[in-house]
Amino acid sequence: MAAPEHPRMSDVAERAGVSLSTVSRALRGASGVAPKVRAEIENAAAELGYVVSRGASSLVTGRTGRVAVLVPFLQPWFFGVALAGMNTTLRDAGRDMLVYQVGDVGELDDYIHSLPLRRNVDAVIALALDLDEREIARLDEIGLPVVFCSQRVKGRRSIFIDNTAAAAEATRHLLNLGHTRIAYIQSKDQTGFSWDSRDRLKGYQQAMADAGAEPLVLTERSGREGGARAMGKLMSVERPPTAVFAESDDVASGVLQVVRRSRLAVPGAVSVIGFDDNDLAALFDLTTVSQPVQEMGEHAARLAVDLVDGGAAQSDHHVRLETAFVVRHSTGPPRENMGLHG
Amino acid sequence: MAAPEHPRMSDVAERAGVSLSTVSRALRGASGVAPKVRAEIENAAAELGYVVSRGASSLVTGRTGRVAVLVPFLQPWFFGVALAGMNTTLRDAGRDMLVYQVGDVGELDDYIHSLPLRRNVDAVIALALDLDEREIARLDEIGLPVVFCSQRVKGRRSIFIDNTAAAAEATRHLLNLGHTRIAYIQSKDQTGFSWDSRDRLKGYQQAMADAGAEPLVLTERSGREGGARAMGKLMSVERPPTAVFAESDDVASGVLQVVRRSRLAVPGAVSVIGFDDNDLAALFDLTTVSQPVQEMGEHAARLAVDLVDGGAAQSDHHVRLETAFVVRHSTGPPRENMGLHG
DNA sequence: CCCTTCTTTGAAAACGTTGCCAACCTTCGA
DNA sequence: TCGAAGGTTGGCAACGTTTTCAAAGAAGGG
């Protein structure tokens, strides 16, 4: 095959019978081009199948038209949904989306240090990266505007939900149903607790304290497996809880797995609550806290775009999105005098 | 904040006390630079935090260092895993990954027609796009090398699995267990059947024919809901099947949901098989066909990179990856004289 | 009818790299 | 001692845009 010779702007200019500058102005939508001329140029461009070389234009404008998204994982539900939201918004804004998976913090460090982003994107979105102060400072070295999605960072543009309030609400739901022995399952990664995790725990603890109930917190690995292990432990304590609040739907699915294997009824013997409202939640008929993940992605992308376009002054640096408590059938009043031993 | 002045190559040159060309050669890893000088230049670059502007270099080399991935969705398990695979390989090859979600074929057409890719990426990976001949031809207009991942396309570089053989193997498993009334649930999108779908059906039909068994095929929407609907129908036919083969794990999860609601035992009353081995499969203890999704992504990315680097001659244009049949506990011999009426 | 003011256009200088070519400096063989 | 060959280096012209500046033309007021 011959080299795929792309038409250049000068080709369009020649075909339209105008100068290069005029074509540039017309195609960019800049003002100061006679309507008729503009139409002719657009025709010529379309006929030639001309597309501007972003490399060349970014060379002079300093803008690349690209936004990088840094994610710790790609597979889990949360990330797919958030990326989908970002992708929509970015596409509408005429931006391309670059995705970089930075598994652990070390990898992130390497990444930032080698700075391949610098100069090659206009902005960076950190998606659920759960960085601490030091790491955030490191991100700044990149010299680009950064938007945090699903992490609240003081003084930085960020999109987040009120994990504490949402977790408290979920806990109160159980309390109101009459539960008093409510366990909370917290997740811990190799790297430690995420901010989401800490905040949710706080909400649970507050609600329990307000109701004068004794908190019971287990810590396990994240994911389904962690949920299963935690539930296993809970079933062998002296007075098992009548309700379990899992930090995420994934964890809750592990809890449910164990509960079912033990032929215990939900919510008869145990009530279960999750967090996320992911695709498993509906399947398991799980009461949970729904967070607007796609919207979070959209907002983050919009913020990133505005940041690049608008220069400095932006009003809404922080966006707190609403969660919704979704009651399904995994929660109900505790059966009178029993626990798990129904 | 002041404008984020990035250092230029000439700054590095000045600092290292050499010329621009030498810096370019050194940083690019080209030969013909004295080891000592090379080290000095690398030092200078590191100290300045210099990063080459890909825009500028692509202007002269014609290479952008970017690969675009076209996906119909971002959320489902399959895409996250495949993208993760691609991302790893691309990163190792020093390439950036652009992701474009092209919901339906119309959107894809718009996309190709507006050609934002052209000139802005080196290659395109079409991930599970299920294109027909006409649409593939359309993709060619983009004037870039295209790799098909999870779709076999004759004459094009593609990565795929043998859906037909895998489905036949799964069907034989059920036949060998003694089942004869085996239903197959096929999925249909708005756009029609995917290639995967057709091939799997073919495998089922062949295996059934070889065994002299009567095929029973239902067609529903894809996803969990479709599976649930299909199973609902199956439970009310005259002689219900003793086994169900769902086109995907997602569909199988819908089947299981209905089966459980009806308090039927699995595999006692009905055996169920899925396809994919996604994260639900283990949760449901589902017998299924495991496809190496991550590997498919890795291979596709490698192929794309080689295509750009190596120019034309590539030996393995087609890569067929192995599937693995995973037996869990959703399948077993049919109970003697019953069907669903256990 | 001339002069000013806008609008529209074209020419040319960046932007930050790479690649070609010529110049230089060694080293070595004759 | 000189020439040739090989290994390093620097100069300069691209690459395809945008942007500034000045020129040309149209419109309008006196």
XYZ file of C-alpha atoms (C1' of nucleotides) in Angstrom:
744
model
C 0.000 0.000 0.000
C 1.163 3.526 -0.704
C 1.746 5.934 2.127
C -1.589 7.251 3.335
C -1.129 10.781 2.113
C -3.388 12.976 4.143
C -4.467 16.242 2.585
C -2.982 19.337 4.122
C -4.567 22.644 4.838
C -2.850 24.151 1.850
C -4.634 21.625 -0.348
C -7.924 22.885 0.953
C -6.794 26.452 0.411
C -5.851 25.750 -3.167
C -9.108 24.005 -3.884
C -11.160 26.782 -2.360
C -9.055 29.411 -4.047
C -8.145 31.244 -0.882
C -5.135 31.578 1.327
C -3.968 29.324 4.084
C -4.830 31.778 6.829
C -8.381 32.092 5.655
C -8.833 28.343 5.679
C -7.456 28.157 9.171
C -9.853 30.808 10.390
C -12.834 29.287 8.643
C -12.249 25.746 9.780
C -11.593 26.820 13.331
C -14.857 28.716 13.435
C -13.117 32.001 14.054
C -14.913 35.215 13.143
C -13.909 37.450 10.345
C -14.604 35.197 7.392
C -17.235 36.042 4.826
C -20.100 33.551 5.063
C -19.868 32.605 1.424
C -16.145 31.995 1.574
C -16.565 30.005 4.735
C -19.072 27.713 3.065
C -16.802 27.162 0.088
C -13.928 26.285 2.351
C -16.009 23.856 4.336
C -17.077 22.200 1.128
C -13.569 21.878 -0.131
C -12.449 20.410 3.178
C -15.265 17.892 3.188
C -14.577 16.837 -0.387
C -10.936 16.265 0.382
C -11.694 14.493 3.624
C -9.443 16.930 5.341
C -8.802 16.716 9.061
C -6.662 19.159 10.957
C -3.491 17.728 12.441
C -3.794 18.314 16.123
C -0.097 17.853 16.505
C 0.625 20.795 14.305
C -1.986 23.049 15.795
C -1.085 22.178 19.339
C 2.442 23.139 18.506
C 1.389 26.720 18.168
C -1.640 26.930 20.426
C -0.160 24.951 23.263
C -3.409 23.003 23.548
C -3.544 19.336 22.739
C -7.283 18.726 22.905
C -6.656 15.705 25.070
C -7.535 14.884 28.650
C -5.862 12.072 30.551
C -7.738 9.926 33.021
C -5.711 8.120 35.667
C -7.407 5.041 37.079
C -6.244 2.414 39.550
C -8.283 -0.300 37.810
C -10.274 -0.688 34.663
C -12.359 -3.729 35.312
C -14.702 -2.943 38.202
C -18.150 -1.612 37.488
C -17.413 1.745 39.028
C -14.633 2.626 36.625
C -16.414 1.565 33.503
C -19.403 3.686 34.394
C -17.347 6.716 35.361
C -15.255 6.480 32.209
C -18.398 6.234 30.132
C -19.633 9.462 31.674
C -16.373 11.226 31.033
C -16.146 9.929 27.531
C -19.527 11.353 26.586
C -18.789 14.779 27.933
C -15.312 14.903 26.499
C -16.487 13.835 23.095
C -19.147 16.532 23.084
C -16.482 19.046 23.971
C -14.353 17.801 21.093
C -11.732 16.341 23.376
C -10.011 13.003 23.211
C -9.777 10.798 26.264
C -6.528 9.104 27.190
C -6.673 6.358 29.773
C -3.770 5.342 31.978
C -4.036 2.547 34.456
C -1.747 3.152 37.413
C -2.095 0.072 39.544
C -0.499 1.073 42.801
C 0.926 4.219 44.233
C 4.432 3.227 43.250
C 3.384 2.950 39.669
C 1.718 6.309 39.944
C 4.930 7.770 41.247
C 6.933 6.306 38.421
C 4.388 7.625 36.079
C 4.357 11.121 37.362
C 8.091 11.156 37.545
C 8.535 10.100 33.959
C 5.945 12.722 33.096
C 4.795 11.430 29.772
C 1.631 13.396 30.309
C 3.258 16.736 30.512
C 2.925 18.573 27.286
C 0.839 15.806 25.805
C -2.478 16.490 27.474
C -4.279 19.607 28.643
C -5.619 18.301 31.920
C -5.640 15.256 34.150
C -8.540 13.576 35.902
C -7.633 11.412 38.869
C -10.401 8.871 39.223
C -10.813 7.311 42.652
C -7.094 7.349 43.183
C -7.318 7.961 46.920
C -4.162 9.970 47.223
C -2.774 11.457 50.380
C -1.327 14.943 50.681
C 2.120 13.924 49.656
C 0.949 12.102 46.582
C -1.285 14.950 45.561
C 1.643 17.288 45.817
C 3.517 14.902 43.598
C 0.739 15.094 41.057
C 1.144 18.831 40.962
C 4.657 18.472 39.693
C 3.120 17.445 36.465
C 2.318 21.105 35.930
C -1.187 20.529 34.636
C -4.665 21.204 35.965
C -5.897 18.208 37.920
C -9.476 17.279 38.730
C -10.220 14.730 41.407
C -13.163 12.497 40.759
C -14.608 10.532 43.647
C -12.179 11.957 46.099
C -12.663 15.106 48.081
C -9.488 17.147 48.232
C -9.465 20.416 50.062
C -8.483 23.294 47.892
C -8.578 21.234 44.702
C -11.267 20.859 42.134
C -13.042 17.714 43.047
C -16.225 15.788 42.520
C -17.480 13.642 45.356
C -20.410 12.410 47.386
C -21.073 12.721 51.082
C -20.093 9.251 52.137
C -20.527 9.979 55.796
C -24.071 11.271 55.503
C -25.058 8.461 53.167
C -23.653 5.781 55.450
C -25.366 7.368 58.435
C -28.651 7.343 56.567
C -28.289 3.684 55.713
C -27.439 2.870 59.304
C -30.455 4.787 60.577
C -32.644 2.782 58.232
C -31.575 -0.352 60.047
C -31.948 1.289 63.444
C -35.427 2.472 62.565
C -36.383 -1.027 61.568
C -35.574 -2.040 65.102
C -32.073 -3.464 64.697
C -29.581 -2.770 67.439
C -26.874 -5.301 66.724
C -25.632 -3.927 63.409
C -22.223 -4.933 62.124
C -20.166 -2.885 59.700
C -17.708 -4.473 57.302
C -14.857 -2.248 56.287
C -12.466 -2.994 53.439
C -8.762 -2.604 53.358
C -6.542 -2.779 50.316
C -2.860 -3.560 50.265
C -2.340 0.146 50.504
C -4.729 0.696 53.388
C -8.116 2.322 53.711
C -9.574 4.501 51.021
C -11.053 7.860 51.894
C -14.460 6.620 50.937
C -13.937 3.807 53.376
C -13.030 6.045 56.289
C -15.908 8.404 55.650
C -18.471 5.668 55.437
C -17.266 4.127 58.637
C -17.567 7.491 60.282
C -21.187 7.775 59.195
C -21.968 4.364 60.596
C -20.281 5.171 63.878
C -22.084 8.471 64.248
C -25.487 6.966 63.601
C -24.825 4.133 66.025
C -23.599 6.518 68.689
C -26.602 8.788 68.248
C -28.870 5.808 68.775
C -26.894 4.581 71.757
C -26.115 1.325 69.961
C -22.879 -0.585 70.263
C -20.830 -0.505 67.024
C -19.261 -3.680 65.704
C -16.701 -3.241 62.964
C -14.858 -5.948 61.053
C -12.031 -5.259 58.664
C -11.285 -7.521 55.726
C -9.923 -7.409 52.234
C -12.091 -5.619 49.749
C -14.302 -7.409 47.290
C -16.536 -10.397 47.487
C -14.010 -12.570 49.211
C -13.578 -10.114 52.037
C -17.310 -9.975 52.517
C -17.498 -13.738 52.715
C -14.728 -13.952 55.287
C -16.250 -11.236 57.401
C -19.641 -12.880 57.368
C -18.070 -16.166 58.303
C -16.628 -14.559 61.387
C -19.842 -12.777 62.235
C -21.766 -16.023 62.236
C -19.672 -17.456 64.985
C -19.680 -14.615 67.481
C -21.653 -14.952 70.660
C -24.627 -12.821 69.792
C -24.558 -12.477 66.014
C -25.796 -9.233 64.529
C -29.251 -9.031 63.021
C -28.050 -6.712 60.326
C -24.869 -6.171 58.323
C -23.808 -3.005 56.551
C -21.145 -3.714 53.966
C -18.906 -0.979 52.695
C -19.715 -1.820 49.084
C -22.098 -3.942 47.053
C -19.214 -6.164 46.129
C -18.537 -6.905 49.751
C -22.255 -7.331 50.352
C -22.394 -9.955 47.622
C -19.840 -11.981 49.566
C -21.950 -11.622 52.665
C -25.033 -12.810 50.838
C -23.151 -15.745 49.391
C -22.288 -17.013 52.851
C -25.724 -16.283 54.221
C -27.349 -18.266 51.471
C -24.977 -21.181 51.798
C -26.006 -21.312 55.424
C -29.648 -21.411 54.381
C -30.426 -18.328 56.358
C -33.215 -16.078 55.179
C -32.654 -12.518 54.038
C -33.999 -10.325 55.513
C -35.607 -12.786 57.915
C -32.481 -13.839 59.748
C -30.130 -11.079 58.650
C -30.671 -7.787 56.924
C -27.949 -6.704 54.547
C -27.090 -3.295 53.117
C -24.479 -2.456 50.526
C -23.136 0.701 48.930
C -22.865 1.704 45.248
C -25.974 0.298 43.633
C -23.950 -1.498 41.034
C -25.350 -4.104 38.694
C -25.153 -6.790 41.343
C -27.405 -4.867 43.689
C -30.526 -5.234 41.615
C -29.716 -8.865 40.968
C -29.518 -9.594 44.646
C -32.423 -7.320 45.500
C -30.031 -5.531 47.762
C -30.885 -2.427 49.748
C -28.068 -0.017 49.073
C -26.861 3.542 48.614
C -26.901 4.625 45.020
C -24.176 6.979 43.947
C -24.384 8.789 40.604
C -21.183 7.429 39.154
C -21.832 8.344 35.560
C -22.729 11.877 36.561
C -19.581 12.123 38.587
C -17.643 11.277 35.471
C -19.547 13.829 33.456
C -18.982 16.556 35.993
C -15.310 15.786 36.288
C -14.884 15.938 32.543
C -16.784 19.192 32.297
C -14.702 20.699 35.053
C -11.531 19.632 33.293
C -12.691 21.127 30.023
C -13.778 24.388 31.623
C -10.512 24.588 33.420
C -8.636 24.420 30.159
C -10.953 26.716 28.254
C -11.793 29.267 30.863
C -8.300 29.770 32.122
C -8.349 30.417 35.837
C -11.565 31.707 37.409
C -13.985 28.881 37.995
C -16.803 29.129 40.457
C -17.647 25.573 41.318
C -14.400 23.956 42.223
C -16.158 21.511 44.415
C -19.145 19.532 43.293
C -20.977 17.428 45.820
C -23.415 15.087 44.179
C -26.440 13.575 45.834
C -26.710 9.951 46.766
C -29.998 8.087 46.950
C -30.900 5.464 49.451
C -32.455 2.551 47.609
C -34.615 0.248 49.655
C -35.041 -3.198 48.200
C -35.773 -6.445 49.951
C -32.576 -7.355 51.707
C -33.619 -5.333 54.751
C -36.534 -5.764 57.140
C -37.295 -5.737 60.844
C -35.358 -8.177 62.992
C -37.277 -11.307 63.893
C -38.216 -11.137 67.533
C -36.050 -13.262 69.724
C -33.349 -14.708 67.641
C -30.266 -13.717 65.856
C -28.907 -15.896 63.199
C -30.312 -18.880 65.028
C -33.753 -18.675 63.504
C -0.348 30.977 38.416
C 2.148 31.740 35.705
C 1.988 29.918 32.420
C 3.412 26.436 32.892
C 6.557 26.994 30.892
C 7.810 23.629 29.794
C 11.478 23.351 29.014
C 12.334 22.861 25.369
C 14.913 20.681 23.804
C 17.135 23.650 23.187
C 17.195 24.264 26.951
C 18.543 20.779 27.439
C 21.074 21.351 24.691
C 22.274 24.526 26.267
C 22.590 22.948 29.677
C 24.476 19.970 28.353
C 26.611 22.165 26.158
C 25.800 20.378 22.931
C 23.695 21.034 19.890
C 20.018 20.445 19.386
C 20.524 17.558 16.996
C 22.697 15.715 19.439
C 20.118 16.032 22.157
C 17.458 14.748 19.832
C 19.560 11.732 18.917
C 20.518 11.002 22.495
C 17.051 11.271 23.951
C 15.567 9.222 21.162
C 18.066 6.451 21.813
C 19.489 6.733 18.331
C 22.993 5.470 17.703
C 25.933 7.693 16.974
C 26.192 9.528 20.263
C 29.244 9.184 22.484
C 28.299 7.367 25.679
C 29.635 10.118 27.864
C 27.771 12.839 26.010
C 24.637 10.766 26.087
C 24.827 10.469 29.846
C 25.335 14.192 30.262
C 22.354 14.927 28.086
C 20.179 12.510 29.982
C 21.206 14.147 33.197
C 20.445 17.592 31.925
C 17.050 16.463 30.684
C 16.205 14.853 33.998
C 17.256 17.895 35.964
C 15.101 20.132 33.835
C 12.178 17.727 33.912
C 12.179 17.779 30.178
C 9.658 15.785 28.192
C 9.593 15.672 24.432
C 6.557 17.208 22.808
C 4.955 14.429 20.881
C 3.066 16.918 18.851
C 6.235 18.414 17.515
C 7.978 15.154 16.851
C 4.950 13.560 15.245
C 4.849 16.522 12.935
C 8.058 15.398 11.347
C 8.011 11.652 11.920
C 4.393 11.144 11.032
C 3.950 8.957 14.105
C 1.783 10.031 16.975
C 2.581 7.311 19.494
C -1.109 6.853 20.117
C -3.486 3.976 19.518
C -7.243 4.428 19.511
C -9.582 1.797 20.883
C -13.162 1.833 19.641
C -15.632 0.204 22.012
C -19.402 -0.116 21.929
C -19.628 0.024 25.720
C -17.366 0.734 28.616
C -19.217 -0.675 31.550
C -19.508 -4.429 31.044
C -16.905 -6.701 32.522
C -15.605 -7.788 29.158
C -14.546 -4.318 28.068
C -12.868 -3.367 31.279
C -10.772 -6.500 31.199
C -9.867 -6.180 27.549
C -8.932 -2.530 27.949
C -6.773 -3.394 30.925
C -4.893 -5.882 28.783
C -4.395 -3.402 25.997
C -3.363 -0.681 28.374
C -0.578 -2.763 29.845
C 0.875 -3.717 26.506
C 0.571 -0.247 25.064
C 2.209 1.330 28.037
C 5.118 -1.067 27.825
C 5.479 -0.144 24.193
C 5.489 3.530 25.107
C 2.155 4.171 23.470
C -0.797 6.110 24.752
C -4.271 4.643 24.646
C -7.195 6.689 23.435
C -10.660 5.356 24.125
C -13.723 6.190 22.069
C -17.118 4.843 22.910
C -19.219 4.439 19.799
C -22.596 3.323 21.033
C -24.325 2.154 17.910
C -23.363 1.680 14.332
C -24.794 5.059 13.394
C -22.513 6.717 15.860
C -19.624 4.734 14.481
C -20.475 5.947 11.012
C -20.618 9.541 12.150
C -17.394 9.008 13.855
C -15.577 7.538 10.939
C -17.009 10.135 8.664
C -15.859 13.012 10.783
C -12.522 11.258 10.985
C -11.109 12.825 14.082
C -8.858 9.824 14.355
C -7.133 10.306 11.097
C -3.789 11.892 11.586
C -4.162 11.814 15.336
C -3.438 8.170 16.034
C -1.208 5.528 14.467
C -3.591 2.604 14.603
C -7.097 1.643 15.585
C -8.314 -1.324 17.578
C -11.947 -2.251 17.098
C -13.017 -4.057 20.232
C -16.029 -6.351 19.915
C -17.631 -4.011 17.453
C -19.311 -6.748 15.438
C -19.128 -5.012 12.117
C -20.380 -6.376 8.846
C -18.525 -6.145 5.556
C -19.923 -2.780 4.668
C -19.031 -1.272 7.992
C -15.566 -2.710 7.902
C -15.053 -1.161 4.507
C -16.161 2.092 6.032
C -13.558 1.717 8.728
C -10.918 1.442 6.059
C -11.696 4.919 4.832
C -10.006 6.101 7.933
C -6.758 5.248 6.230
C -5.156 3.647 9.258
C -4.183 0.118 10.231
C -7.070 -1.551 12.025
C -6.936 -4.532 14.360
C -10.088 -6.399 15.232
C -10.296 -7.736 18.744
C -12.892 -10.342 19.542
C -14.156 -10.448 16.026
C -12.842 -12.654 13.299
C -12.568 -10.831 10.028
C -11.256 -12.601 7.002
C -8.246 -10.961 5.527
C -7.869 -8.531 8.432
C -5.665 -8.717 11.446
C -7.871 -10.060 14.150
C -7.823 -11.700 17.543
C -10.594 -14.113 18.366
C -11.635 -17.366 19.961
C -13.323 -20.373 18.419
C -16.817 -19.720 19.655
C -18.277 -22.600 17.719
C -15.919 -25.215 19.099
C -16.263 -23.892 22.616
C -20.038 -23.896 22.492
C -20.021 -27.406 21.068
C -17.779 -28.559 23.897
C -20.083 -27.069 26.484
C -23.086 -28.688 24.856
C -21.371 -32.064 24.763
C -20.669 -31.744 28.466
C -24.410 -31.599 29.057
C -25.070 -34.416 26.617
C -22.457 -36.577 28.285
C -24.099 -35.988 31.638
C -27.201 -37.553 30.179
C -29.229 -34.504 29.230
C -31.196 -34.611 26.020
C -33.574 -31.725 26.434
C -31.075 -28.868 26.346
C -32.264 -25.364 25.599
C -30.073 -22.633 24.174
C -30.706 -18.970 24.900
C -29.495 -16.625 22.239
C -29.209 -12.861 22.651
C -30.195 -10.173 20.258
C -29.316 -6.532 20.481
C -31.174 -3.674 18.872
C -28.809 -4.119 15.990
C -29.239 -7.853 15.681
C -27.041 -10.821 16.456
C -23.372 -10.500 17.129
C -20.902 -12.750 15.367
C -20.041 -14.365 18.630
C -23.696 -15.111 19.055
C -24.086 -16.769 15.687
C -20.973 -18.856 16.121
C -21.930 -20.102 19.541
C -25.362 -21.064 18.344
C -23.768 -22.994 15.519
C -21.648 -24.951 17.970
C -24.676 -25.843 20.036
C -26.609 -26.930 16.979
C -23.769 -29.088 15.687
C -23.285 -30.847 18.984
C -26.996 -31.470 19.334
C -27.248 -32.771 15.798
C -24.271 -35.075 16.276
C -25.966 -36.528 19.323
C -29.301 -36.835 17.599
C -30.908 -34.497 20.110
C -33.598 -31.999 19.331
C -32.379 -28.388 19.565
C -34.474 -25.794 21.372
C -33.474 -22.193 20.841
C -34.972 -19.110 22.443
C -34.069 -15.580 21.451
C -34.260 -12.701 23.882
C -32.609 -9.416 24.640
C -29.092 -9.667 25.892
C -28.182 -9.329 29.529
C -29.685 -10.564 32.719
C -33.183 -9.469 31.876
C -33.186 -11.437 28.669
C -32.065 -14.517 30.531
C -34.843 -14.105 33.041
C -37.478 -13.755 30.343
C -36.198 -16.743 28.457
C -36.185 -18.903 31.557
C -39.696 -17.783 32.372
C -40.829 -19.068 29.010
C -38.898 -22.291 29.328
C -40.581 -23.108 32.598
C -43.976 -23.138 31.019
C -43.360 -25.309 27.982
C -44.761 -28.797 27.866
C -41.639 -30.769 28.604
C -39.218 -28.287 30.119
C -35.537 -28.771 29.409
C -33.298 -30.330 32.025
C -30.447 -28.075 31.040
C -30.011 -24.557 29.749
C -27.038 -23.175 27.865
C -26.977 -19.400 27.977
C -25.023 -17.415 25.451
C -23.255 -15.467 28.173
C -22.761 -15.473 31.928
C -24.853 -12.372 32.135
C -27.766 -14.130 30.537
C -27.116 -17.157 32.712
C -27.381 -14.994 35.803
C -30.888 -14.048 34.734
C -31.706 -17.699 34.286
C -30.426 -18.531 37.741
C -32.369 -15.676 39.251
C -35.636 -17.103 37.950
C -34.697 -20.632 38.849
C -33.966 -19.646 42.408
C -37.113 -17.611 42.776
C -38.980 -20.728 41.777
C -37.134 -22.673 44.458
C -35.786 -25.113 41.954
C -32.467 -26.753 42.670
C -29.386 -26.222 40.532
C -28.189 -28.562 39.187
C -30.817 -30.881 40.628
C -33.750 -29.648 38.638
C -31.934 -27.707 35.936
C -28.336 -27.554 34.885
C -27.104 -24.188 33.669
C -24.091 -23.242 31.587
C -22.880 -19.766 30.716
C -20.117 -18.308 28.579
C -17.325 -15.853 29.483
C -16.298 -16.795 32.997
C -16.812 -13.286 34.212
C -16.851 -12.287 37.856
C -20.435 -13.412 38.269
C -19.614 -16.942 37.218
C -17.551 -17.779 40.269
C -20.108 -16.117 42.500
C -22.872 -18.287 41.128
C -20.696 -21.372 40.955
C -21.541 -21.433 37.298
C -20.133 -23.912 34.820
C -18.981 -21.846 31.881
C -16.537 -21.309 29.055
C -13.622 -19.147 30.029
C -12.242 -16.873 27.369
C -8.907 -15.121 27.860
C -10.188 -11.603 27.542
C -7.189 -9.863 28.990
C -4.886 -11.792 26.706
C -7.012 -10.883 23.757
C -6.501 -7.269 24.641
C -2.776 -7.755 25.014
C -2.461 -9.502 21.693
C -4.522 -6.898 19.916
C -2.372 -4.130 21.310
C 0.822 -5.926 20.377
C -0.432 -6.503 16.881
C -1.311 -2.845 16.547
C 2.100 -1.771 17.767
C 3.927 -4.201 15.494
C 1.862 -3.049 12.599
C 2.976 0.515 13.134
C 6.586 -0.312 13.880
C 7.225 -3.129 11.482
C 5.624 -1.530 8.500
C 3.968 -4.164 6.376
C 5.120 -7.767 6.679
C 3.591 -9.402 9.702
C 3.340 -13.119 10.052
C 0.512 -13.671 12.479
C -2.324 -11.608 11.201
C -4.769 -13.899 12.827
C -4.500 -14.996 16.409
C -6.866 -17.609 17.706
C -6.755 -17.906 21.464
C -7.743 -20.951 23.456
C -10.832 -21.124 25.585
C -11.126 -23.288 28.672
C -14.197 -25.140 29.758
C -14.693 -24.532 33.465
C -16.797 -27.058 35.301
C -18.326 -25.780 38.513
C -21.468 -26.887 40.270
C -24.283 -25.567 38.163
C -24.237 -28.688 36.031
C -24.905 -32.298 36.900
C -26.792 -35.313 35.613
C -30.511 -34.885 35.075
C -32.666 -36.307 37.834
C -34.376 -39.412 36.578
C -37.945 -38.850 35.670
C -38.726 -35.238 36.016
C -38.048 -31.996 34.360
C -38.561 -28.861 36.212
C -41.313 -30.568 38.184
C -39.059 -31.996 40.851
C -16.648 62.984 -4.141
C -13.177 62.285 -0.574
C -11.925 60.587 3.842
C -12.590 57.593 7.667
C -13.812 53.157 9.615
C -14.862 48.382 9.347
C -14.574 43.948 7.378
C -12.164 40.570 4.904
C -7.945 38.716 3.142
C -2.945 37.336 2.474
C 2.099 37.096 3.775
C 5.261 35.647 6.922
C 7.022 34.390 11.380
C 6.650 31.400 14.932
C 5.809 26.600 17.509
C 9.418 22.229 18.949
C 10.984 18.520 16.883
C 13.566 15.244 13.321
C 16.537 13.999 9.455
C 19.812 15.067 5.977
C 24.296 16.610 4.954
C 28.575 18.484 5.701
C 32.323 19.277 8.860
C 35.215 17.795 12.275
C 38.261 14.786 15.049
C 40.364 10.316 15.792
C 42.589 6.401 14.675
C 44.969 3.432 11.867
C 47.434 1.518 7.889
C 50.754 2.394 4.381
C 54.147 11.597 7.490
C 50.030 11.433 5.005
C 45.542 9.716 3.495
C 41.493 7.163 4.258
C 37.928 5.532 7.042
C 34.963 5.701 10.770
C 32.757 7.801 14.499
C 30.606 12.277 16.394
C 28.757 16.518 16.034
C 26.385 20.918 14.405
C 23.607 23.614 10.892
C 19.537 23.949 8.494
C 15.439 22.867 6.156
C 11.375 20.659 6.697
C 6.684 19.132 9.179
C 1.375 21.581 9.287
C -0.687 24.655 11.797
C -1.951 29.437 14.221
C -1.312 34.207 14.826
C 0.178 38.859 14.123
C 0.378 42.531 11.030
C -0.431 45.030 7.195
C -2.898 45.672 2.925
C -6.966 45.879 0.216
C -11.809 46.586 -0.417
C -16.502 47.982 1.079
C -19.477 50.988 3.436
C -20.871 55.216 5.310
C -20.673 60.222 6.732
C -19.826 64.886 5.631
